[in-house]
XYZ file of C-alpha atoms in Angstrom:
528
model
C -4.165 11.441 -9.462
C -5.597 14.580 -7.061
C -8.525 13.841 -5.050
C -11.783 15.141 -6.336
C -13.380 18.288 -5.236
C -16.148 18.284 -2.647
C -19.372 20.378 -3.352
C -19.603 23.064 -1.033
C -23.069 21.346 -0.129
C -21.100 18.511 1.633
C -22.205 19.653 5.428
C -25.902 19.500 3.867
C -25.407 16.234 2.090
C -24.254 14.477 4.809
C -27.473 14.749 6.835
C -29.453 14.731 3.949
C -31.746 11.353 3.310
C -29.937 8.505 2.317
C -32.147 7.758 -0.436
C -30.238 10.012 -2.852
C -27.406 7.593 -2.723
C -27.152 5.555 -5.975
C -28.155 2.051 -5.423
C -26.474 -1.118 -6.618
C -26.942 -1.864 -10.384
C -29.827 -4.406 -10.821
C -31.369 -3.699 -7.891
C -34.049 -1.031 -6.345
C -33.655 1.566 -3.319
C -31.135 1.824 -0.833
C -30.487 -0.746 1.921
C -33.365 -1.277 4.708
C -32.565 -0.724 7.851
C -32.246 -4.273 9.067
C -29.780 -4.261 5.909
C -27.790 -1.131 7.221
C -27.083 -3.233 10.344
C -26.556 -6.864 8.899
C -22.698 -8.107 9.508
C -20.298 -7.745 7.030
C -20.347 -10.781 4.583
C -16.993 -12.803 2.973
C -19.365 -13.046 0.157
C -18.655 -9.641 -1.160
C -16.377 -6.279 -0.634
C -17.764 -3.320 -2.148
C -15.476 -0.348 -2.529
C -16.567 2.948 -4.546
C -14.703 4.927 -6.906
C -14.720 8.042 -8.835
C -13.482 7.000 -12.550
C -14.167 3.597 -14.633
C -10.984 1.362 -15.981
C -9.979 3.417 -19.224
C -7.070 1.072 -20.018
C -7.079 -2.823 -18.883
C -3.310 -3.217 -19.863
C -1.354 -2.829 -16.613
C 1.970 -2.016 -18.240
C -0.184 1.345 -19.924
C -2.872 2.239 -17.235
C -2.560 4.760 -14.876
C -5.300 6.222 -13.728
C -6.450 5.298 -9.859
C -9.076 2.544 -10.335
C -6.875 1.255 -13.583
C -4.427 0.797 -10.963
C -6.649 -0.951 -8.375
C -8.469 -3.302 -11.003
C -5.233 -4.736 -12.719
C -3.124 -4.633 -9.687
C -5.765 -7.696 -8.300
C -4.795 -9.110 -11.870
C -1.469 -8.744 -12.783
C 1.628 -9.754 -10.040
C 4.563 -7.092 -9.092
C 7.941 -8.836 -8.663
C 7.581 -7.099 -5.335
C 5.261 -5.313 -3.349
C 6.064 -2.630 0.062
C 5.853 -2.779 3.856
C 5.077 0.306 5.417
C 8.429 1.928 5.338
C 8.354 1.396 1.924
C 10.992 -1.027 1.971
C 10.311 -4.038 -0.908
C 8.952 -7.293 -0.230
C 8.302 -10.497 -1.776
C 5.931 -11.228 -3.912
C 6.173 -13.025 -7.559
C 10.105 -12.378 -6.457
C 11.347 -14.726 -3.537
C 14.392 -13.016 -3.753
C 16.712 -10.602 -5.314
C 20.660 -9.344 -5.498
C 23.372 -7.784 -7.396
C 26.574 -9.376 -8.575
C 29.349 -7.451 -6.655
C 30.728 -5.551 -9.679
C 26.834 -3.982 -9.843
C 26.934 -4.992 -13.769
C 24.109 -7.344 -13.086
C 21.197 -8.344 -11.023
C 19.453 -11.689 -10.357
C 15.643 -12.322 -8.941
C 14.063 -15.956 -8.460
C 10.835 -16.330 -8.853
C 8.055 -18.292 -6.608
C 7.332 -21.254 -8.564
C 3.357 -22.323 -7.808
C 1.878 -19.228 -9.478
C -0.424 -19.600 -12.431
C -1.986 -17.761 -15.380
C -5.831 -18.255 -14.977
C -5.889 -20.546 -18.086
C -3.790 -23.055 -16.556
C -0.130 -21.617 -17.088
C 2.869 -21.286 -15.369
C 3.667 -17.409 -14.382
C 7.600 -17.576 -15.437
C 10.742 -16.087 -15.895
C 10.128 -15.585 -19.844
C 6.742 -13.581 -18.522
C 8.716 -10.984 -16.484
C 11.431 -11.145 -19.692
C 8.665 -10.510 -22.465
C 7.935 -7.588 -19.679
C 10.725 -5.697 -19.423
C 11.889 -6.166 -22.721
C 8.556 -4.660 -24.162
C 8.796 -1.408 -21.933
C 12.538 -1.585 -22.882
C 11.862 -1.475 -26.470
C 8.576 0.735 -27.056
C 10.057 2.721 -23.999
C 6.239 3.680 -22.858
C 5.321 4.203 -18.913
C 7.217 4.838 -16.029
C 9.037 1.784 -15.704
C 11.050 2.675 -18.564
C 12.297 6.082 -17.288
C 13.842 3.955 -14.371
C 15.630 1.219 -16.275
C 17.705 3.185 -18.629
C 20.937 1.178 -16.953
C 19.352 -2.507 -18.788
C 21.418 -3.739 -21.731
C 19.521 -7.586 -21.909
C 17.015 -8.934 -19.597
C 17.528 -13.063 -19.905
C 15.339 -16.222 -18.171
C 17.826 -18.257 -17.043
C 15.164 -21.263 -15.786
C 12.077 -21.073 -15.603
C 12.117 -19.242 -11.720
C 14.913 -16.739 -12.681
C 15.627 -14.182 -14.090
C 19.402 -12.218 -14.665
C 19.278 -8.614 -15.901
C 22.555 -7.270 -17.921
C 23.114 -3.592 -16.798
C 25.709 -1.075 -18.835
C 26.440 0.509 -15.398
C 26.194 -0.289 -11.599
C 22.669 0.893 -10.350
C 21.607 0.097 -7.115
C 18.104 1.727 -7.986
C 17.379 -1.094 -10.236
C 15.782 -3.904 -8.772
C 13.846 -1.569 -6.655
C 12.632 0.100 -9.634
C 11.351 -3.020 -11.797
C 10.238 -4.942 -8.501
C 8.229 -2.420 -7.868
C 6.874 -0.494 -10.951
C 6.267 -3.248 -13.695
C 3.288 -5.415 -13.787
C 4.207 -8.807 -15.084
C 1.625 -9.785 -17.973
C 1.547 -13.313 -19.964
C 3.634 -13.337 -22.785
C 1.656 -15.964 -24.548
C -1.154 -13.317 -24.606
C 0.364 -9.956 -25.242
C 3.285 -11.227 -27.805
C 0.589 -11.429 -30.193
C -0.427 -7.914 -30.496
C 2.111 -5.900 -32.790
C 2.704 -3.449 -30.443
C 2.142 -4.273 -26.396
C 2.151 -0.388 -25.707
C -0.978 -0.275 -28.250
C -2.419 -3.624 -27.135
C -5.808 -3.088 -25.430
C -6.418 -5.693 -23.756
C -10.173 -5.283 -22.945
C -11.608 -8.520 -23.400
C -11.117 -11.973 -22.210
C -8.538 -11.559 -19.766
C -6.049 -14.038 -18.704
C -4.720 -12.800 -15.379
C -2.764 -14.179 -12.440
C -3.725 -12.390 -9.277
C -5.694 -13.365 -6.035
C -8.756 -11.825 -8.185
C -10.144 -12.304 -11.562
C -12.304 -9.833 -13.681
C -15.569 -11.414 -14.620
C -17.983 -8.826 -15.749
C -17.999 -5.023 -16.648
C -20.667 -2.603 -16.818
C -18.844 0.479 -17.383
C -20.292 3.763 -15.371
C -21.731 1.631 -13.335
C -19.411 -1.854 -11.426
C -16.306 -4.183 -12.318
C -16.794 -7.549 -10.507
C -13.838 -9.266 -9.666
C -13.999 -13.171 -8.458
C -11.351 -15.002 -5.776
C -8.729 -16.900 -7.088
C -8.943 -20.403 -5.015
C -5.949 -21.571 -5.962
C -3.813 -18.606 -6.180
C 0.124 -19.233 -5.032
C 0.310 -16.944 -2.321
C -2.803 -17.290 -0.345
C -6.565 -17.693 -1.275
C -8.347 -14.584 -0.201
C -11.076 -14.436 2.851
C -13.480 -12.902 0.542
C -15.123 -14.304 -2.181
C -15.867 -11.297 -4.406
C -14.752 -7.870 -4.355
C -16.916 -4.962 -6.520
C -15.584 -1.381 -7.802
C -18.790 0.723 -7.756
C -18.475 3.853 -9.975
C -20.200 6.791 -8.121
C -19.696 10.627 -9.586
C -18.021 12.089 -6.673
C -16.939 11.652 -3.205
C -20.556 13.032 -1.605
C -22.637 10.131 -3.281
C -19.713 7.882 -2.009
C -20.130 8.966 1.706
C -24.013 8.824 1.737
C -23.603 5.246 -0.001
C -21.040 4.099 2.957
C -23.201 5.569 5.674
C -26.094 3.723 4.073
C -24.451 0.316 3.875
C -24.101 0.368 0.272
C -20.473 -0.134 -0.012
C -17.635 -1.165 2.721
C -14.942 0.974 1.606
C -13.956 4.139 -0.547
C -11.394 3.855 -2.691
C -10.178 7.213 -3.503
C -8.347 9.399 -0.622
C -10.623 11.434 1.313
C -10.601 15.474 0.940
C -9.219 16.530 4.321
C -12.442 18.769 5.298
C -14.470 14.852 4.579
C -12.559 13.188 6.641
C -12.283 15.764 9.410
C -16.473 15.404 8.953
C -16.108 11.635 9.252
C -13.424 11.219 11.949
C -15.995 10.986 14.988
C -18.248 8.373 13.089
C -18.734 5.305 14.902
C -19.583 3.579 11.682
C -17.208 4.494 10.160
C -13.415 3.878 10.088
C -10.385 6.109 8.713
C -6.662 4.490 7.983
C -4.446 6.919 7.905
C -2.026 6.088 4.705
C 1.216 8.555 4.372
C 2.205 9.971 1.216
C 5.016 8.627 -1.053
C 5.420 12.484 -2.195
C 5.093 15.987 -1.470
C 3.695 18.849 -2.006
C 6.044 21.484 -3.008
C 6.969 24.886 -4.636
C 9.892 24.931 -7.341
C 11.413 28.597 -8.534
C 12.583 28.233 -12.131
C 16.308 28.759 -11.987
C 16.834 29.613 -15.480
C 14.426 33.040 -15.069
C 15.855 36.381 -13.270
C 16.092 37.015 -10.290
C 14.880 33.472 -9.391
C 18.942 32.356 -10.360
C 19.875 34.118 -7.317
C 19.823 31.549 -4.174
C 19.106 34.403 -2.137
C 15.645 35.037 -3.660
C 14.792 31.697 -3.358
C 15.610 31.727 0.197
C 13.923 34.846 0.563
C 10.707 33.016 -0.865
C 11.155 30.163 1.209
C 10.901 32.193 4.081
C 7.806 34.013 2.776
C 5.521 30.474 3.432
C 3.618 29.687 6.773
C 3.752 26.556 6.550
C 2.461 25.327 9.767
C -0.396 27.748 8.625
C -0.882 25.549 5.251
C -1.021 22.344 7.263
C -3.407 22.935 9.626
C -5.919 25.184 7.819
C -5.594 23.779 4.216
C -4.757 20.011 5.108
C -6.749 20.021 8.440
C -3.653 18.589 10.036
C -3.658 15.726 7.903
C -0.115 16.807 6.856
C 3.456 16.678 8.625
C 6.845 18.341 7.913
C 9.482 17.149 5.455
C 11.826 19.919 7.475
C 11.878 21.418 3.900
C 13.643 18.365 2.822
C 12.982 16.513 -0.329
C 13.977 13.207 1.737
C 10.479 13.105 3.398
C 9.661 10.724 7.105
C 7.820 8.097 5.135
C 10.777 6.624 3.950
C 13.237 6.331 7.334
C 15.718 4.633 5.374
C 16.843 7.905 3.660
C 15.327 10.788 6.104
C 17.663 13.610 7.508
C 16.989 14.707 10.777
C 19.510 17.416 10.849
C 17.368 19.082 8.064
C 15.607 21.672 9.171
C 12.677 23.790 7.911
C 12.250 27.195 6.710
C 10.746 29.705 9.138
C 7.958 31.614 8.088
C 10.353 34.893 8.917
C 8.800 38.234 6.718
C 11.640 40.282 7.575
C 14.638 37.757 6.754
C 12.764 37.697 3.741
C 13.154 41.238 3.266
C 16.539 40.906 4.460
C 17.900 38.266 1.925
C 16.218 40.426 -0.940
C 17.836 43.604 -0.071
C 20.799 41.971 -0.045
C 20.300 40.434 -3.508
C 19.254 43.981 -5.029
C 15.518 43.092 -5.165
C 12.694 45.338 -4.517
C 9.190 45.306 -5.077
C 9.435 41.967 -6.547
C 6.356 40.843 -8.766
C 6.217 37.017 -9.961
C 3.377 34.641 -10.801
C 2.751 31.030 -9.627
C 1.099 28.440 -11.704
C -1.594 25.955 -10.423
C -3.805 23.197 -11.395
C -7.046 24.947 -10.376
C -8.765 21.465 -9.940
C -6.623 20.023 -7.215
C -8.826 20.903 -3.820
C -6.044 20.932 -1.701
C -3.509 23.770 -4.035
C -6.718 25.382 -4.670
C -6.746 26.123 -0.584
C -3.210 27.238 -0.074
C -2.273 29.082 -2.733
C -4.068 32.538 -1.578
C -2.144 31.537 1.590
C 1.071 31.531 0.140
C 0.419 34.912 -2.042
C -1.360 36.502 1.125
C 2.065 35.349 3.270
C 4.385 36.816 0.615
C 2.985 40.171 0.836
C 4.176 40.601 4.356
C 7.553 40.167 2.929
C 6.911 43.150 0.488
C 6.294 40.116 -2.464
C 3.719 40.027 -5.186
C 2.755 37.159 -6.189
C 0.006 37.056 -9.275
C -1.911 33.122 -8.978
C -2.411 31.393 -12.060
C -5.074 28.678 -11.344
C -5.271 27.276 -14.811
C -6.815 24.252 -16.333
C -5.246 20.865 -15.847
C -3.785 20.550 -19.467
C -2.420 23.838 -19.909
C -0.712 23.789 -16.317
C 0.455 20.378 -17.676
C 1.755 22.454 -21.100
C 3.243 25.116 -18.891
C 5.152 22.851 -16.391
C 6.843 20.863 -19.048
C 7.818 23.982 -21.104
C 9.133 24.961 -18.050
C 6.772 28.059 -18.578
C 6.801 29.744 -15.176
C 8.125 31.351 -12.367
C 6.510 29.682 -9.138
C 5.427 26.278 -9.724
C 3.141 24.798 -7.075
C 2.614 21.196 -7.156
C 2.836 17.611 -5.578
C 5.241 14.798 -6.260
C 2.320 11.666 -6.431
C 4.983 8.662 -5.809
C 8.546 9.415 -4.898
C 9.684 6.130 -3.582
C 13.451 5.199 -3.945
C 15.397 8.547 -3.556
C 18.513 7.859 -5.747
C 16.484 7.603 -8.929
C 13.724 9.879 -8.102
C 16.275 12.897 -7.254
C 18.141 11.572 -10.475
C 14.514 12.361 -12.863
C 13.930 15.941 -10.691
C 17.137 17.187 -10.023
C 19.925 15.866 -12.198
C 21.010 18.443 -15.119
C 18.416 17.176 -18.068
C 16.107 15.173 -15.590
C 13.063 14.609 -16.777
C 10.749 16.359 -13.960
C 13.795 18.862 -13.578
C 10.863 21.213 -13.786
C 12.981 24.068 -11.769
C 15.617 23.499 -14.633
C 18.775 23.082 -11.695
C 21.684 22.596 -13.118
C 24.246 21.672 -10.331
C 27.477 19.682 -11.102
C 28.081 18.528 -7.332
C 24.841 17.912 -6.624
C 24.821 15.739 -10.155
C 28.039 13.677 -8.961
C 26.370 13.117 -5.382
C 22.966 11.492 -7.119
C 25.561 9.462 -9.473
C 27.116 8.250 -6.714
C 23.780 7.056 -4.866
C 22.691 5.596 -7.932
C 25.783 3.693 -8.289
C 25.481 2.300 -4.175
C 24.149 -1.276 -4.427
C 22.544 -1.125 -1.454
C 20.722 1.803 0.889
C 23.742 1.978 3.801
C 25.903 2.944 0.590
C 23.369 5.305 -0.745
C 22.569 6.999 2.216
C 25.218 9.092 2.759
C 25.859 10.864 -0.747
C 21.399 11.396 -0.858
C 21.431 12.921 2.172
C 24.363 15.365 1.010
C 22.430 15.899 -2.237
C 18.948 16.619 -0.603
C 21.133 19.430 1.497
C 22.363 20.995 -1.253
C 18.558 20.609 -3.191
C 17.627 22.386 0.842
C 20.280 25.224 0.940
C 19.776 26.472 -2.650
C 15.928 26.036 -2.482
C 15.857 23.678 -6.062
C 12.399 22.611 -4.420
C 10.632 23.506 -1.565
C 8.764 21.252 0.344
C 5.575 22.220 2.146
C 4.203 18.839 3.871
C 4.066 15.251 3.743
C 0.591 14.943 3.119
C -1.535 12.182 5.964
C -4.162 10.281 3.287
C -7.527 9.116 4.864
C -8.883 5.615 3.304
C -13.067 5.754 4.712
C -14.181 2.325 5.596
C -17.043 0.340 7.210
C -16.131 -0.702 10.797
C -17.794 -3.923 10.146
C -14.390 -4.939 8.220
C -10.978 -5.476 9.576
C -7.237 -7.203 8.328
C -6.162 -4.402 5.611
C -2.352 -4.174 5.373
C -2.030 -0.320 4.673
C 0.970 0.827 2.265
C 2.284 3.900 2.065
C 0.792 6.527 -1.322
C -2.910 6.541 -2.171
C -2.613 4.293 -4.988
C -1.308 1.489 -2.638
C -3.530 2.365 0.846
C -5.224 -0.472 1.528
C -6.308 -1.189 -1.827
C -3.465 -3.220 -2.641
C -3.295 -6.981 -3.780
C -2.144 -8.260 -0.167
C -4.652 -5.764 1.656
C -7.501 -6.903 0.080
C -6.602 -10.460 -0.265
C -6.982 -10.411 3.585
C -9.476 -8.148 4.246
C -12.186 -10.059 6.014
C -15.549 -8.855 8.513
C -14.629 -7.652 11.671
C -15.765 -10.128 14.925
């Protein structure tokens, strides 16, 4: 889910002639000139990308341009506003009964499968009961509170929960793709069923032709429930990295580029009068956890003293280019103003309370290592920073860039004693501070095992609604602060790269969402 890594060729490539951008499939060359400076057409929106589709079933894929493909196919109960508060989509609306023991959503009623059939409440049923059952994905993580889901008409649905959680609705509105049960009830297992061939769909797009490595064409919906989209066809391009993708925008060959931008690209692009940048905020962070369970990393005061060992305004503006803000070292991060503290505040880079704090712990010369995925561009940059920072405290840290599957092994063994990382999507604090930091949570990757700070994310989870939750996060996210169970480095500023000769994205927080959403790109349409 990182972004790629740029070649270190990329100020060369840039100026270099446009003619070693890859041109469309089926046709010859790059773009003439007079094509270069043509208007944007609703006839087509051509966005590049850096991986093909490898699974077409929306309740399985996860990879970025999975995402992107059968997001335009498959409707959301809900989808997010900037603040990454949930909005309408398949859902009209939503609430809990007031004992918290159930929920209810009603569905829009003038949606349709693309042959001909009603999108209904037995769809998003079949849905959740599937995930419930083969308990595959994400989505099934976050609805561990479901006893039944049931359709009472057509357009709604009641869910039966064993316990009050207000994180529910948010968490199935949001995460689970609704699919047709006529379609995917015939495969013996959904989790298994591939669904790579003759697609029945019920987004604002259909899929109409695949050449893998190279496009995936995607054709309007005209009749689709909540609004026909401006254009007419929009293209994924498949290019094999982010330089071919910039020379193929700056030739004309595409209007948009789907994956995030490395921050040194888009500090290259920023001034380009061709060329426009949305800023998208993350949905996670980027953070370093201290394994709990390993000597002396128990003791809060060598956490503390590691947490003042970071320059983090350092990290920000050399590593990210700026494109990054403070969290205040809290795990309840700006993007989501709902839940943010602003009493938090964030470590200072302070060598000699370091020194302080381990001295009064017993510590000296203390030696640990810190594991890494060597191919994410942006970890890659700051973690010499944070060993080279340490060492002014009198710290020794060893970096472990390793590959991405064995960092994977490591992390999940718990296998470590600095783990440096990023949280990809962490949008509804209750039940994401329930999987990292409740006792047994399953990203509890620092292994914290805290009673009160357990009760306090059982008590959010239990709040139907975020005025309720608020208070008893924000308590939890101090103690996850004080004790240094994770700490945050920045709130990392995406950059989406488009053509200026487009206009009318609605950008969504995380770079999954951007502006490569169903509602962005349903009305997208050319500038003027």
């Amino acid at each position: 889910m990182r972004r790629v890594t740029l070649a270190a060729a990329l100020a060369a490539a840039l100026t270099g002639i446009a003619a070693c951008a890859p041109s469309v499939p089926g046709q010859s060359g790059s773009p003439s000139s007079a094509e270069q400076g043509a208007p944007a057409s609703a006839d087509r929106l051509t966005i590049g990308t850096t991986a093909d589709v490898v699974n077409y079933n929306p309740l399985v894929g996860n990879s970025r341009t999975d995402s992107w493909v059968t997001s335009l196919m498959y409707p959301h109960l809900m989808q997010m506003d900037e603040a990454g508060k949930r909005t309408p989509y398949l859902a009209t609306e939503w609430s809990y009964a007031e004992d918290g023991k159930s929920a209810t959503v009603k569905l829009r009623d003038d949606m349709k499968w693309s042959d001909g059939k009603p999108v209904s409440a037995d769809d998003v049923v079949f849905a959740v009961t599937a995930v419930q059952k083969e308990k595959f994905g994400v989505v099934a993580g976050l609805i561990t509170a479901l006893d039944e889901a049931e359709a009472v008409s057509p357009t709604e649905v009641r869910f039966k929960l064993s316990r009050p959680d207000g994180t529910f609705l948010d968490n199935v509105g949001f995460w689970l793709p609704i699919v047709p049960k006529h379609v995917f009830e015939k495969a013996p297992s959904v989790q298994k069923f591939a669904n790579d061939k003759d697609w029945v769909s019920a987004g604002p797009y259909k899929l109409t032709k695949v050449e893998r490595g190279q496009r995936y064409i995607m054709d309007r919906v005209d009749d689709f429930g909540p609004g026909q989209p401006t254009v007419k066809q929009v293209v994924f391009r498949v290019f094999p990295d982010v330089n071919t993708e910039v020379l193929a925008l700056r030739n004309g060959e595409i209007d948009m580029i789907g994956n995030v931008l490395p921050p040194a690209t888009a500090a290259e692009l920023k001034n380009d009068a061709q060329i426009k940048l949305q800023e998208i905020p993350s949905l996670g962070w980027a953070h370093l956890q201290y394994n709990t369970k390993r000597k002396p990393l128990d003791d809060v005061r060598v956490r503390q003293a590691l947490a003042h060992a970071v320059d983090y305004e350092a990290i920000r503006n050399i590593a990210l280019k700026g494109f990054a803000k403070s969290s205040n070292s809290s795990v309840l991060t700006p993007t989501l103003p709902d839940y943010a503290d602003p009493s938090s505040k964030e470590y200072a880079f302070d060598p000699e309370q370091s020194k302080k704090l381990l001295a009064e712990a017993g510590q000296t010369n203390l030696k640990l290592g810190m594991i890494y995925d060597q191919a994410d561009p942006n970890i890659a940059r700051w973690a010499p920073m944070v060993r080279d920072a340490a060492k002014k405290a009198g710290i020794t840290i060893e970096l472990q860039g390793l590959e991405r599957n064995t960092y994977l092994d490591k992390t999940t063994k718990r296998d470590f004693d600095i783990y440096a990382g990023s949280w990809a999507v962490m949008d509804n604090p209750p039940a994401n501070l329930g999987l990292a930091f409740k006792s047994g949570g399953f990203i509890n990757y620092a292994q914290v095992a805290d009673p009160k700070l357990d009760d306090l994310i059982d008590k959010a989870q239990r709040a139907l609604t975020v005025e309720e939750a608020r208070t008893p996060i924000q308590e939890a996210a101090r103690i996850i602060h004080d004790q240094v169970y994770d700490n945050v480095l920045y709130v990392e500023t995406f950059n989406i790269a488009y053509s200026a000769k487009w206009t009318g994205f609605k950008p969504m927080p995380s770079e999954l969402l951007s502006i490569l959403n169903p509602l962005s790109l349903a009305s997208a349409k050319p500038a003027g």
